Every structure is written in structure tokens, then in C-alpha cells.
CSV table of C-alpha atoms and ligand atoms in Angstrom, one decimal:
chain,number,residue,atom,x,y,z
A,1,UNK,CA,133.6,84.3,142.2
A,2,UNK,CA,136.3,81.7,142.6
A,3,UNK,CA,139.2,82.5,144.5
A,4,UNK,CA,142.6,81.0,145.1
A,5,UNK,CA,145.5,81.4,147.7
A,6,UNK,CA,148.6,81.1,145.8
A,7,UNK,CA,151.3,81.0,148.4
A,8,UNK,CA,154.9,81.7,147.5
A,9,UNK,CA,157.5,79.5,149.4
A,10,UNK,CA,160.5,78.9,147.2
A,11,UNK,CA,163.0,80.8,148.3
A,12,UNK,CA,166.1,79.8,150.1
A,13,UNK,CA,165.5,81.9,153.3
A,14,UNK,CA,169.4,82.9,153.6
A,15,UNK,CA,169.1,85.7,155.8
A,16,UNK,CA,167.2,83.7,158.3
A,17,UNK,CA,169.9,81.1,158.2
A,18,UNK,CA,169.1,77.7,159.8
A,19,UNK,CA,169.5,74.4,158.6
A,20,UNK,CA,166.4,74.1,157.0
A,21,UNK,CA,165.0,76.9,154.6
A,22,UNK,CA,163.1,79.3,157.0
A,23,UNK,CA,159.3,78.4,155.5
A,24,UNK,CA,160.1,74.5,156.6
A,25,UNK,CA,161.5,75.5,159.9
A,26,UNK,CA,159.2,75.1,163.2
A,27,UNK,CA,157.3,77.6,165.0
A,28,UNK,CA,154.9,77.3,167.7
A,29,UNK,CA,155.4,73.5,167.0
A,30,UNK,CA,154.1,73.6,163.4
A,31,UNK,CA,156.4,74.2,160.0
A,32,UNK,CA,156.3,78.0,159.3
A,33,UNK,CA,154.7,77.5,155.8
A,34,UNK,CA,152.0,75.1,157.3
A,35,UNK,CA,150.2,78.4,159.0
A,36,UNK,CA,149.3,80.0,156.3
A,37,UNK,CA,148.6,76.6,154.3
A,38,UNK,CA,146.1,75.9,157.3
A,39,UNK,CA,144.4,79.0,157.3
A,40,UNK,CA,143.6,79.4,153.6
A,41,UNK,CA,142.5,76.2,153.6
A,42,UNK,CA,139.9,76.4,156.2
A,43,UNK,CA,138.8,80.2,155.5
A,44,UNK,CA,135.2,79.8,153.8
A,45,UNK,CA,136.1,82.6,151.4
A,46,UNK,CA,139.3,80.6,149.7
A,47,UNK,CA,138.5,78.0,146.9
A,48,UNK,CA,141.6,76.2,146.3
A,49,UNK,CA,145.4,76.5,148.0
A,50,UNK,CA,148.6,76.1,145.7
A,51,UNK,CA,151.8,76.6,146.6
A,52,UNK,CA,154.7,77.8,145.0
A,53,UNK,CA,158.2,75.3,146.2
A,54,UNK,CA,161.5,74.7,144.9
A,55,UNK,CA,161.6,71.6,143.2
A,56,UNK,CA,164.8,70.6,146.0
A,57,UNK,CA,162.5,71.3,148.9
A,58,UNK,CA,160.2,68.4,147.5
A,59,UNK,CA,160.4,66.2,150.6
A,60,UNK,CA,160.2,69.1,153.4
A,61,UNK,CA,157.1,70.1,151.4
A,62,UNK,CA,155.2,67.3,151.6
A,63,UNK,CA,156.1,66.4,155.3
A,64,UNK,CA,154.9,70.4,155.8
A,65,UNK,CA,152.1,70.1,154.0
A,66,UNK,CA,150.6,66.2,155.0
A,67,UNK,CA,147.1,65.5,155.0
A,68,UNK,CA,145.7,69.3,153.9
A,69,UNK,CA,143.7,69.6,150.8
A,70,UNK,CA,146.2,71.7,148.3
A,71,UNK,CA,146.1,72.1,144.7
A,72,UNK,CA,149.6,69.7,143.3
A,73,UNK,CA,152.8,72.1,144.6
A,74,UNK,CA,154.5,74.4,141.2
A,75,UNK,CA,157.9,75.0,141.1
A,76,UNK,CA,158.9,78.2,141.3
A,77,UNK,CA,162.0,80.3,140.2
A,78,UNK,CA,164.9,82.0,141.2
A,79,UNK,CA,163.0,85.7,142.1
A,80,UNK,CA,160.2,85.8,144.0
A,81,UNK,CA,158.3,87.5,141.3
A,82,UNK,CA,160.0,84.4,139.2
A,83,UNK,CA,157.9,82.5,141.2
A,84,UNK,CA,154.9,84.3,141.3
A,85,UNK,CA,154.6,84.7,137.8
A,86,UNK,CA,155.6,80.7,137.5
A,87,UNK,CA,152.4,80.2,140.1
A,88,UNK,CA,149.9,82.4,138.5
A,89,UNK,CA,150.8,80.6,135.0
A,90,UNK,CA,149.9,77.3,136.5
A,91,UNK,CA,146.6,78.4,137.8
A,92,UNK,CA,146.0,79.9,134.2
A,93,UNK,CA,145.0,76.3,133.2
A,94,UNK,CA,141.9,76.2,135.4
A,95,UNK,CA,142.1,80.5,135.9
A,96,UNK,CA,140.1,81.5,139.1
A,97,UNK,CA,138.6,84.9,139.5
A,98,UNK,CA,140.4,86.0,142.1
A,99,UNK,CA,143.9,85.5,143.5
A,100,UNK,CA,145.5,85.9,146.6
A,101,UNK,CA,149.4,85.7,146.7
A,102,UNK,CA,150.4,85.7,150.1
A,103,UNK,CA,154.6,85.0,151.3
A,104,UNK,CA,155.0,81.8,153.0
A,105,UNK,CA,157.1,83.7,155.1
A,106,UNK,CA,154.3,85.2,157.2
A,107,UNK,CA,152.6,82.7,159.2
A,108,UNK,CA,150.5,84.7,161.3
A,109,UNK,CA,147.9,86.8,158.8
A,110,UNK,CA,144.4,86.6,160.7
A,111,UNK,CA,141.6,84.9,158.8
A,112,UNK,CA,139.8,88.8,159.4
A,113,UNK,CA,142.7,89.7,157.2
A,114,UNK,CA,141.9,87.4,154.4
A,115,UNK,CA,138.4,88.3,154.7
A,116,UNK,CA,139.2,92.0,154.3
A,117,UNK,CA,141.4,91.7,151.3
A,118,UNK,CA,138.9,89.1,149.7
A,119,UNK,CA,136.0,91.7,150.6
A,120,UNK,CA,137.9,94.6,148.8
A,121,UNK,CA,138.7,92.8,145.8
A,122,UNK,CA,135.1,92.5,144.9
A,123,UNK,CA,135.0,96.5,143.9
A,124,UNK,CA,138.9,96.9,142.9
A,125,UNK,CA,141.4,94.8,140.8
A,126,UNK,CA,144.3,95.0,143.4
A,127,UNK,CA,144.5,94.7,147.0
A,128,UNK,CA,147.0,95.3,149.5
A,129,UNK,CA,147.1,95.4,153.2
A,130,UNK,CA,149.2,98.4,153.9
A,131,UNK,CA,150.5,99.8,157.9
A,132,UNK,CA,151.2,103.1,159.2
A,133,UNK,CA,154.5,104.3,159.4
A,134,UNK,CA,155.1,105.1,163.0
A,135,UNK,CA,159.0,105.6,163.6
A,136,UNK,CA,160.4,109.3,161.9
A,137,UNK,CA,162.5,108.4,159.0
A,138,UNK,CA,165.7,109.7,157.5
A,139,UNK,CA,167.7,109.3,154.4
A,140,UNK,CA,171.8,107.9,155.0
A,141,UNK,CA,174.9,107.9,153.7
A,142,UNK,CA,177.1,105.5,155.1
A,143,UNK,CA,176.7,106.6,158.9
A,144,UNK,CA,176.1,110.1,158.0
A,145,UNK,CA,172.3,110.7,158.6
A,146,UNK,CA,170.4,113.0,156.6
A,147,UNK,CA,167.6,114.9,155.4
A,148,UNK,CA,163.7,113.9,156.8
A,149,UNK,CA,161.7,111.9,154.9
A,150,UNK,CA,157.9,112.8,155.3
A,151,UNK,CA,156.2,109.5,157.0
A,152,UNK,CA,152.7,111.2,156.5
A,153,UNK,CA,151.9,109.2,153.0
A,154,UNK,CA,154.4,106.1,153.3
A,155,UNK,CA,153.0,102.9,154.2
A,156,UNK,CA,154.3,99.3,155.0
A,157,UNK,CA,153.6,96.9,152.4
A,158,UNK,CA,152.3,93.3,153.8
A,159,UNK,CA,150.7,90.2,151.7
A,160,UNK,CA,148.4,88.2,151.1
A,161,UNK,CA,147.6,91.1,148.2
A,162,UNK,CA,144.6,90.0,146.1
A,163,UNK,CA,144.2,90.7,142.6
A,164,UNK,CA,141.8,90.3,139.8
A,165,UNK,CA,143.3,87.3,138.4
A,166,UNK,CA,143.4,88.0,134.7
A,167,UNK,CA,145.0,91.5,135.0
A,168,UNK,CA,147.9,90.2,137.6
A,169,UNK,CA,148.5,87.7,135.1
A,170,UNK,CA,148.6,90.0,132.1
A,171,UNK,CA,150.7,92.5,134.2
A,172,UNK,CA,153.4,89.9,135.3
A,173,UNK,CA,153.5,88.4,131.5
A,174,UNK,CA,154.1,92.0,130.3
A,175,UNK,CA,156.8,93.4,133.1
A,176,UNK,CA,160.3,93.3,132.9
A,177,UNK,CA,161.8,90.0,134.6
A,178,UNK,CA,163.3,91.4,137.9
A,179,UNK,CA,163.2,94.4,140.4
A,180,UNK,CA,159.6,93.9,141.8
A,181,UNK,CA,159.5,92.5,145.5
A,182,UNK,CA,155.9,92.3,145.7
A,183,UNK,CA,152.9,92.0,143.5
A,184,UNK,CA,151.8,95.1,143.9
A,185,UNK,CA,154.2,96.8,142.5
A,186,UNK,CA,153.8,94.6,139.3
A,187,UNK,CA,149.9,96.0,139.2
A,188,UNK,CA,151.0,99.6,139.6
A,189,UNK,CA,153.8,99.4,137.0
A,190,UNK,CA,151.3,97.9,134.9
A,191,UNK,CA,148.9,100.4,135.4
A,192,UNK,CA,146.0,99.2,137.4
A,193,UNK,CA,144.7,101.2,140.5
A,194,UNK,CA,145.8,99.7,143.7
A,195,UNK,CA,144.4,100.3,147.1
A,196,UNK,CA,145.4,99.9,150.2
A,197,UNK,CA,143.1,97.9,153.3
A,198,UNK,CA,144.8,97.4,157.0
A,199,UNK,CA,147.1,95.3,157.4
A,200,UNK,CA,148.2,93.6,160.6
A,201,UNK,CA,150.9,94.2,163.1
A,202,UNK,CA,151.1,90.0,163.6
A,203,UNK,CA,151.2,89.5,160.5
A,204,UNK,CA,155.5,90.1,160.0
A,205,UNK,CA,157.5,88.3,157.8
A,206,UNK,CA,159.9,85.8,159.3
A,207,UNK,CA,163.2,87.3,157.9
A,208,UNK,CA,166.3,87.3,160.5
A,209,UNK,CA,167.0,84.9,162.9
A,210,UNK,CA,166.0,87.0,165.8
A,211,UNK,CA,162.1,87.3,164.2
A,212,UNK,CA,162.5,83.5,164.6
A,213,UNK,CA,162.9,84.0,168.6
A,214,UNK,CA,160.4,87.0,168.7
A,215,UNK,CA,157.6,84.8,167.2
A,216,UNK,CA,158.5,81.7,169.4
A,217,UNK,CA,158.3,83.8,172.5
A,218,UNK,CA,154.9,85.3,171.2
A,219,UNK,CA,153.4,81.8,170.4
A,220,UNK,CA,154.2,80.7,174.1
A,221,UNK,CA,152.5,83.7,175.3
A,222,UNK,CA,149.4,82.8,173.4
A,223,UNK,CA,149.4,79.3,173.3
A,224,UNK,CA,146.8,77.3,175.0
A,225,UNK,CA,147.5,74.5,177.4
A,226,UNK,CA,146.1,71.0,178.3
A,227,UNK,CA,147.1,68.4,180.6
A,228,UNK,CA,146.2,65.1,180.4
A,229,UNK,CA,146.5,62.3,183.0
A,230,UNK,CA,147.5,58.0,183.4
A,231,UNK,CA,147.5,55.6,185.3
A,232,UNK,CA,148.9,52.4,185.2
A,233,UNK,CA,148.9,49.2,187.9
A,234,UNK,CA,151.3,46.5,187.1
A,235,UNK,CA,151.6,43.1,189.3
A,236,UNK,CA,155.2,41.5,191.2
A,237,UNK,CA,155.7,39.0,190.0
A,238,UNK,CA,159.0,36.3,190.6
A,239,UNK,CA,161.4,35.8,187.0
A,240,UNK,CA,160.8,39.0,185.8
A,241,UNK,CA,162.8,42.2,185.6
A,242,UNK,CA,162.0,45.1,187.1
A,243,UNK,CA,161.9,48.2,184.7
A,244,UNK,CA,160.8,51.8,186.1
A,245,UNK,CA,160.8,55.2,184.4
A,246,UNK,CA,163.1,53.1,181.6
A,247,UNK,CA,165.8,52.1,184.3
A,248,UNK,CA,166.3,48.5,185.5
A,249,UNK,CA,166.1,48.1,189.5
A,250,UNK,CA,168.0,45.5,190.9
A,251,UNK,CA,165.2,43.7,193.1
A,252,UNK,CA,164.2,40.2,193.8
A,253,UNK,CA,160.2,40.4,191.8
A,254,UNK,CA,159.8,42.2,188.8
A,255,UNK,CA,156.1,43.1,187.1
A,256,UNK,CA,154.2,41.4,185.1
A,257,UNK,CA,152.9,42.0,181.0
A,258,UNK,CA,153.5,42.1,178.1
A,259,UNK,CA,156.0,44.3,177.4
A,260,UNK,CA,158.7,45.4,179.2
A,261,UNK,CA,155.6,46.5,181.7
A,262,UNK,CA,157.5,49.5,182.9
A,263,UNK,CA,154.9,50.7,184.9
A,264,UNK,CA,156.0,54.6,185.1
A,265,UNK,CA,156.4,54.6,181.2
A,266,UNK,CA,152.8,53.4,180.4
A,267,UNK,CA,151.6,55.7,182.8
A,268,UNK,CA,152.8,58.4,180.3
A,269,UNK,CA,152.4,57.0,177.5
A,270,UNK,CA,148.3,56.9,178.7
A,271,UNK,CA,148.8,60.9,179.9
A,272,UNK,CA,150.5,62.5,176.5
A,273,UNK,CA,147.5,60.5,174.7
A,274,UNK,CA,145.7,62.4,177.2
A,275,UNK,CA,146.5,65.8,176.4
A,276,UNK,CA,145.8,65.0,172.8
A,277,UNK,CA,142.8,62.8,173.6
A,278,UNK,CA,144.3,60.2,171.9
A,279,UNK,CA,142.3,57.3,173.5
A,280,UNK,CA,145.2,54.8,175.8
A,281,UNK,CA,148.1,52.8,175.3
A,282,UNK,CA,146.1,49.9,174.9
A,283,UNK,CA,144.3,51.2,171.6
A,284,UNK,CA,147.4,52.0,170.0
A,285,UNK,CA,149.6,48.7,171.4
A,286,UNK,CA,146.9,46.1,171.7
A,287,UNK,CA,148.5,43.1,174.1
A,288,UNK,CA,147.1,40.8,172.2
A,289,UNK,CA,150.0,42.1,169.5
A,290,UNK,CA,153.1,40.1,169.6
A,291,UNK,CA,154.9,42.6,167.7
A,292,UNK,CA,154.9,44.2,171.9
A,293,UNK,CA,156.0,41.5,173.5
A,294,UNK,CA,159.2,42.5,176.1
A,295,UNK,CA,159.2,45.5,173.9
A,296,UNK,CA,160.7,48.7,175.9
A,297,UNK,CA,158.2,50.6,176.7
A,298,UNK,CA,160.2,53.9,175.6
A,299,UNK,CA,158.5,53.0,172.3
A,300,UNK,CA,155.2,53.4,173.5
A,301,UNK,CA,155.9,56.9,174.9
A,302,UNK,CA,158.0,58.0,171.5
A,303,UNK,CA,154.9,57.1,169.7
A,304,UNK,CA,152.8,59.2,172.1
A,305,UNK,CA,155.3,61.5,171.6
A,306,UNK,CA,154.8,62.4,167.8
A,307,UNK,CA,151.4,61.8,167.6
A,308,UNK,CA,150.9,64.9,170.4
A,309,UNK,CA,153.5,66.5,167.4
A,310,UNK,CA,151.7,66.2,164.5
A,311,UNK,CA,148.5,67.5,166.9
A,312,UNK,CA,150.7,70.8,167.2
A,313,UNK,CA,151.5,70.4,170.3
A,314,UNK,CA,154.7,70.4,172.8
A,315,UNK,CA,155.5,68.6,175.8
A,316,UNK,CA,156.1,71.4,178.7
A,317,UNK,CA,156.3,69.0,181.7
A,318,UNK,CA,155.3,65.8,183.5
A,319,UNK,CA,154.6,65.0,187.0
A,320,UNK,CA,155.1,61.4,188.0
A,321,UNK,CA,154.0,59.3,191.6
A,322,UNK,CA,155.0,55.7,192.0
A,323,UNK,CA,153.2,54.0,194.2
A,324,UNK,CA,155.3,51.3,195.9
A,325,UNK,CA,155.9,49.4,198.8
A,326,UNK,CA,159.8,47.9,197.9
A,327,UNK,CA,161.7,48.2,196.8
A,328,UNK,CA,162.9,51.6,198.1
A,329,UNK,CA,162.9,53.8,195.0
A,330,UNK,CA,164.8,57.1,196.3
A,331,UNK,CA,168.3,55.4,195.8
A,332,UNK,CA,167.4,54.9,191.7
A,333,UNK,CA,165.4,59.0,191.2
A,334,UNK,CA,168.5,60.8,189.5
A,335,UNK,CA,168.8,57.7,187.1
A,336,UNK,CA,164.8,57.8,186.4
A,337,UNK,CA,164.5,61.2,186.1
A,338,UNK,CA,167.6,61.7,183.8
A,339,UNK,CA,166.2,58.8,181.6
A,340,UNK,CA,163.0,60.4,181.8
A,341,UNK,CA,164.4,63.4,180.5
A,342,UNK,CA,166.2,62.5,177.7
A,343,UNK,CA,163.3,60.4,176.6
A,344,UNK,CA,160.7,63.3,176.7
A,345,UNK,CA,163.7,65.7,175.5
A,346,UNK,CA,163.1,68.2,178.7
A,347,UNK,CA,164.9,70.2,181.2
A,348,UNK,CA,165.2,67.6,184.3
A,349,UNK,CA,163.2,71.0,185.4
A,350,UNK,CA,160.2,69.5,183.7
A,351,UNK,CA,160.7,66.4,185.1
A,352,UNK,CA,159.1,65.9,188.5
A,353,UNK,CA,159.2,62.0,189.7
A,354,UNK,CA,158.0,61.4,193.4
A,355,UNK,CA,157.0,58.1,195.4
A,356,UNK,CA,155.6,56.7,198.2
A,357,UNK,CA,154.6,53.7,200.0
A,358,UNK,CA,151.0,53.4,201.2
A,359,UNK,CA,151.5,52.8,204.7
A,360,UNK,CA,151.4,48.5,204.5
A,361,UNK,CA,148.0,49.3,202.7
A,362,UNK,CA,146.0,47.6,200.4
A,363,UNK,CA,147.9,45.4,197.5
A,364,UNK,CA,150.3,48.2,196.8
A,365,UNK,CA,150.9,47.6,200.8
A,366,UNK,CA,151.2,44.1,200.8
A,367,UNK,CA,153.8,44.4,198.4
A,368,UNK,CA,151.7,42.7,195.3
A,369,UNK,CA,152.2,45.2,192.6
A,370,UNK,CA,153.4,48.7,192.1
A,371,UNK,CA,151.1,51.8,190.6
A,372,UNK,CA,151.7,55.3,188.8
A,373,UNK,CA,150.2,57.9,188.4
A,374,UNK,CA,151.4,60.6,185.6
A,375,UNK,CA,150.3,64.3,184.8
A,376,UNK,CA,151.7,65.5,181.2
A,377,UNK,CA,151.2,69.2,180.5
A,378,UNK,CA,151.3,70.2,176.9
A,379,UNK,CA,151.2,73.6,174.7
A,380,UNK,CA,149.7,74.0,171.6
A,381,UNK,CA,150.4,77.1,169.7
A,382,UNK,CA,147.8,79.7,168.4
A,383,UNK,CA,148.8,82.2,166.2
A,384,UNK,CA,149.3,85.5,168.4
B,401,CTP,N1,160.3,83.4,147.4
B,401,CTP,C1,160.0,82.5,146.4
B,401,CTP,N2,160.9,82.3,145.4
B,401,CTP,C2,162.1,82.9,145.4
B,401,CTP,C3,162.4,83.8,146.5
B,401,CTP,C4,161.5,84.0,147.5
B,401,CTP,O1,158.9,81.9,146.3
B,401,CTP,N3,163.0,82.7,144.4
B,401,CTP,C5,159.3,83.5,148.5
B,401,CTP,C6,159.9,83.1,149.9
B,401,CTP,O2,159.9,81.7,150.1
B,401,CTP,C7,159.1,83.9,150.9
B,401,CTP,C8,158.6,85.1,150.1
B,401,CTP,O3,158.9,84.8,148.7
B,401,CTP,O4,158.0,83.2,151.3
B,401,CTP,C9,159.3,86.4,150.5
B,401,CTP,O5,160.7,86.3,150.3
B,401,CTP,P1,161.8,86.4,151.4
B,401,CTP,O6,161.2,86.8,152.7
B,401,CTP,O7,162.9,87.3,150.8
B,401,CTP,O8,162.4,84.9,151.5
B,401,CTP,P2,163.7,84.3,151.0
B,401,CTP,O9,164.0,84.8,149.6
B,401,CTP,O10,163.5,82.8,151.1
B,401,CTP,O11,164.7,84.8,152.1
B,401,CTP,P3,166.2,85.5,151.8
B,401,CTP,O12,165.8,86.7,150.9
B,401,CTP,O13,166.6,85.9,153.2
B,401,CTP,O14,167.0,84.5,151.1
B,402,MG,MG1,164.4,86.9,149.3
């Protein structure tokens, strides 16, 4: 049996408003449509992945969708069952047995939820995962409430639904062009028998702004942290500036390297690699390179920086020792830690730069180079 995951994404989201169409917009770190992507594509039960886009969201898509193995995107149309039907009539080409059409607008569907719908689909033609109604309900008029409607046999209607692939495509070919908001309701006008298998609570569709917020604070509740640690030691030297946390220091030495040798910003750089383990600043900026040479070493730490994003993961906060004898860094704090903070876009909160002196010891004591030490903490989203 060869089933696909046909996931519908090419709507305009207007109800979620946003800059970006809701499926390309970020939760937990990650584009909204790049869950469900992810999941299909790793769920041992799933063949292939295609997704339905609008031929304008072309370059969102493919930033959404880098390096996962997908079948070539289809453009979809004006109706989601527009697009559905234009989906299903590209997989017709190479026709699986099975099909799974799932909104990109739910992100969080379990794999156990793919499983079941996959699992039901091998004794009936159409699938859907289906949810109590819990609340009473009434019909309206304006504000005027009236009569009860009986919740006993009504049911929320959730994707991915799964469907015997020739009959959902016959069904869609055959039904009239609009009114149907889910594919289910294409099988049953068309006459097959449709049943119903849990569906999941988590598994809402991203619809208003506020579901945007509600899923964020969610994520952050679930999400699994790491924190990774540097450490950097960086020679005084006479001729040189002196650059710390990305602020110049008026003082009469400066270090020694290659770069800019900021020795607070490699120290990052080394503990966001950390959290990602990422290997060290040296791997990715060799010194040998003379691309690096005086280079700000803000660079180094932006480049951490979106390598720990396209890991999934966010910065939460940094804790950050210098180690120095002189010059006398209190006077310069507020500067570093407001550069610091705009460079790692955080709360000055989340930004927590101490220093001391080690007591005439050692060479940091003697005055012949300067250390840090840096914690970064990091969170990395897991779908509730
Ligand atoms: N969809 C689609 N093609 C359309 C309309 C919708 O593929 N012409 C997809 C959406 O991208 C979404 C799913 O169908 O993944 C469910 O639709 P909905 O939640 O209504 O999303 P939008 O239509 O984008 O949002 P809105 O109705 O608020 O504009
Ligand atoms: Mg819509």
C-alpha cells in the first residue's frame, strides 16, 4: 500500500492576519507549515509528501521547506477544495493507494494520529479524526439565542482525513466546484461511507491571531532546553584595540588575533554552537582564513546565531564572566550589555555580563591577557 501526505497550504490566511501568510509564519521557532511537513516525512507509514502552495508564496515555500525530502510543490487554487482537487490531480500521475490530506494550518497532529488514520484506512475508504462536543450549543439570531441543539451525535471535524485515493479523486472530479470545507464532506456527498477515529485536542488549526499566542505559550511550556558553554583567552598586547562584548575600551593594550579578537564575543560565539553542538568558532572561522582578518566579531556570533535557527532553536539567555585585571570594566557594563542585547535580540533581562579580577593571580593577574567565560541557554520547541 503506498500512501501519500498531501498537505494543503495555499491559502492566504486572512483571518490570522500577519505579514506573512499564517502557514509561513513562525511558531515554536519553526515555520507553521514545516511541522506537519517534518512529521509526514519522518512517519514510517507515509511514502511521499507533496504540498499544495500558491504559486506567489514560491520563495516562503522553499525557505519553509529547505532540505526535507518533498514531492515538487503544486499550485493550488482559490478554494481550499480548489486546491485539493488541484493536489490530488497531480498525484494522479504516479496515483498512490492511499491519501492523506491534512491543512497546513495544524502543525501539531501527533505521529499516533497519522498512525491511526493510516491504520483505519486499511478496512474503510474515508477517514476522519473526529472530537467530542463538550460545550452545550444553541441556535442565534443576531443576539437573540435560541432553541438547543442536541450535542449528543455532533462531532468536531479535524484533518489529516485519509481516503482511498481513487474514490476521493473520482468524488472531487464529480462534485460541484465550491461549498465543501473539508474532504470529507466531498466523500459523503459522493456517497462513500465515512468514519470517524479520535482526533486530538493539540491538533487545532491556527486560525485567529490569538491561536497564534495560545500555541506560542504552549510550545514554551513544552519545549526542551540546552545550554551550552565557551571559553575564550585572548593575549594584551601594545598597537591593538581593545574590543569587549562589541564595545571599544579606551585603554593603553588591546588583544591580540585575528579578528577583531573580542574576547567576550568569541566566547559566545563558542557557547550558542554549544547548545547546538555545533563544534567552535574555530571550525566555522578558521584563522588561517583571511576573509577574518580584523573582522567584528559580531559576525561570528550572527552566524552562530542562525545556525542554532535553522536547528529550531531560540536563544533564551546568556551569562557572561570576564576575567580581567585592567582595565576596570564596571564603568563600560550598560554599554556591553546593551550591545550585547541588541546583538542577540534579548531583553537586557537575558543579558547577564559580570567580571572580576583574579586577585594579582596567574597571567590574567599579571595583567597579560584577559578571559571569558559564556553560558547560552536555548529552547527548542516540541510540539505540545
Ligand atoms: N487552503 C488552500 N487553498 C485555498 C484556501 C485554503 O490550500 N485557496 C488551505 C490553507 O492554506 C489551510 C487550509 O486550507 O492550510 C485550511 O484553510 P484555512 O484555515 O481557512 O486557511 P486560509 O484560507 O489561509 O485562512 P483564511 O480563511 O483566514 O483566509
Ligand atoms: Mg480559508
Amino acid at each position: 500500500m503506498r500512501r501519500v501526505a498531501l498537505v494543503v497550504a495555499a491559502g492566504s490566511g486572512i483571518r490570522a492576519g500577519g505579514e506573512i501568510p499564517k502557514q509561513y509564519r513562525r511558531v515554536g521557532g519553526r515555520p507553521v507549515l514545516r511541522w506537519a511537513l517534518e512529521l509526514f516525512c519522518r512517519h514510517p507509514m507515509i511514502d511521499a509528501v507533496a504540498t499544495v502552495i500558491a504559486a506567489e508564496h514560491a520563495p516562503l515555500y522553499a525557505e519553509a521547506s529547505r532540505g526535507l525530502p518533498l514531492l515538487p510543490p503544486i499550485a493550488g487554487g482559490p478554494t481550499r477544495q480548489a486546491s485539493v482537487r488541484a493536489g490530488l490531480e497531480a498525484l494522479a500521475a504516479d496515483a498512490p493507494d492511499l491519501v492523506l490530506i491534512h491543512d497546513a494550518a495544524r502543525p501539531f497532529l501527533s505521529s499516533a494520529l497519522v498512525s491511526r488514520v493510516a491504520a483505519a484506512l486499511e478496512q474503510h475508504p474515508a477517514v476522519l479524526p473526529a472530537l467530542p462536543v463538550v460545550d452545550s450549543l444553541r441556535r442565534t439570531r443576531g443576539e437573540r439565542v435560541l432553541e438547543d441543539v442536541d450535542r449528543a451525535d455532533l462531532v468536531r471535524i479535524q484533518t489529516p482525513q485519509g481516503f482511498a485515493f481513487g474514490a476521493i479523486l473520482d468524488a472531487h472530479r464529480r462534485a460541484p466546484p465550491a461549498g465543501f470545507t473539508d474532504d470529507g464532506a466531498v466523500a459523503a456527498w459522493a456517497g462513500l461511507p465515512v468514519i470517524q477515529v479520535p482526533g486530538e485536542e493539540d491538533n487545532v488549526k491556527l486560525t485567529l491571531p490569538e491561536d497564534f499566542e495560545a500555541a506560542e505559550r504552549r510550545l514554551i511550556a513544552a519545549a526542551v532546553r540546552r545550554t551550552g558553554q565557551g571559553i575564550d583567552v585572548h593575549r594584551l598586547v601594545p598597537g591593538r584595540r581593545l574590543v569587549l562584548g562589541g564595545v571599544e575600551i579606551p585603554f593603553e593594550l588591546g588583544l591580540e588575533g585575528h579578528s577583531d579578537a573580542d574576547v567576550v564575543l568569541h566566547a559566545l560565539t563558542d557557547a550558542i554552537l554549544g547548545t547546538i553542538g555545533a563544534g567552535d568558532i574555530g571550525s566555522h572561522f578558521p584563522p588561517s582564513d583571511p576573509r577574518w582578518r580584523d573582522a567584528e566579531s559580531s559576525r561570528f556570533v550572527r552566524h552562530a546565531l542562525s545556525l542554532l535557527a535553522a536547528a529550531g532553536g531560540v536563544l533564551e539567555h546568556v551569562d557572561l564572566t570576564l576575567l580581567a585585571e585592567r582595565p576596570r570594566i564596571a564603568p563600560h557594563r550598560a554599554a556591553m550589555r546593551a550591545r550585547l542585547a541588541q546583538l542577540l535580540e534579548l531583553g537586557e533581562e537575558a543579558v547577564s555580563l559580570k567580571a572580576t579580577t583574579t586577585e594579582g593571580l596567574g597571567f590574567i593577574g599579571r595583567g597579560e591577557g584577559i578571559a571569558a567565560w559564556a553560558l547560552a541557554t536555548a529552547r527548542f520547541a516540541r510540539s505540545p
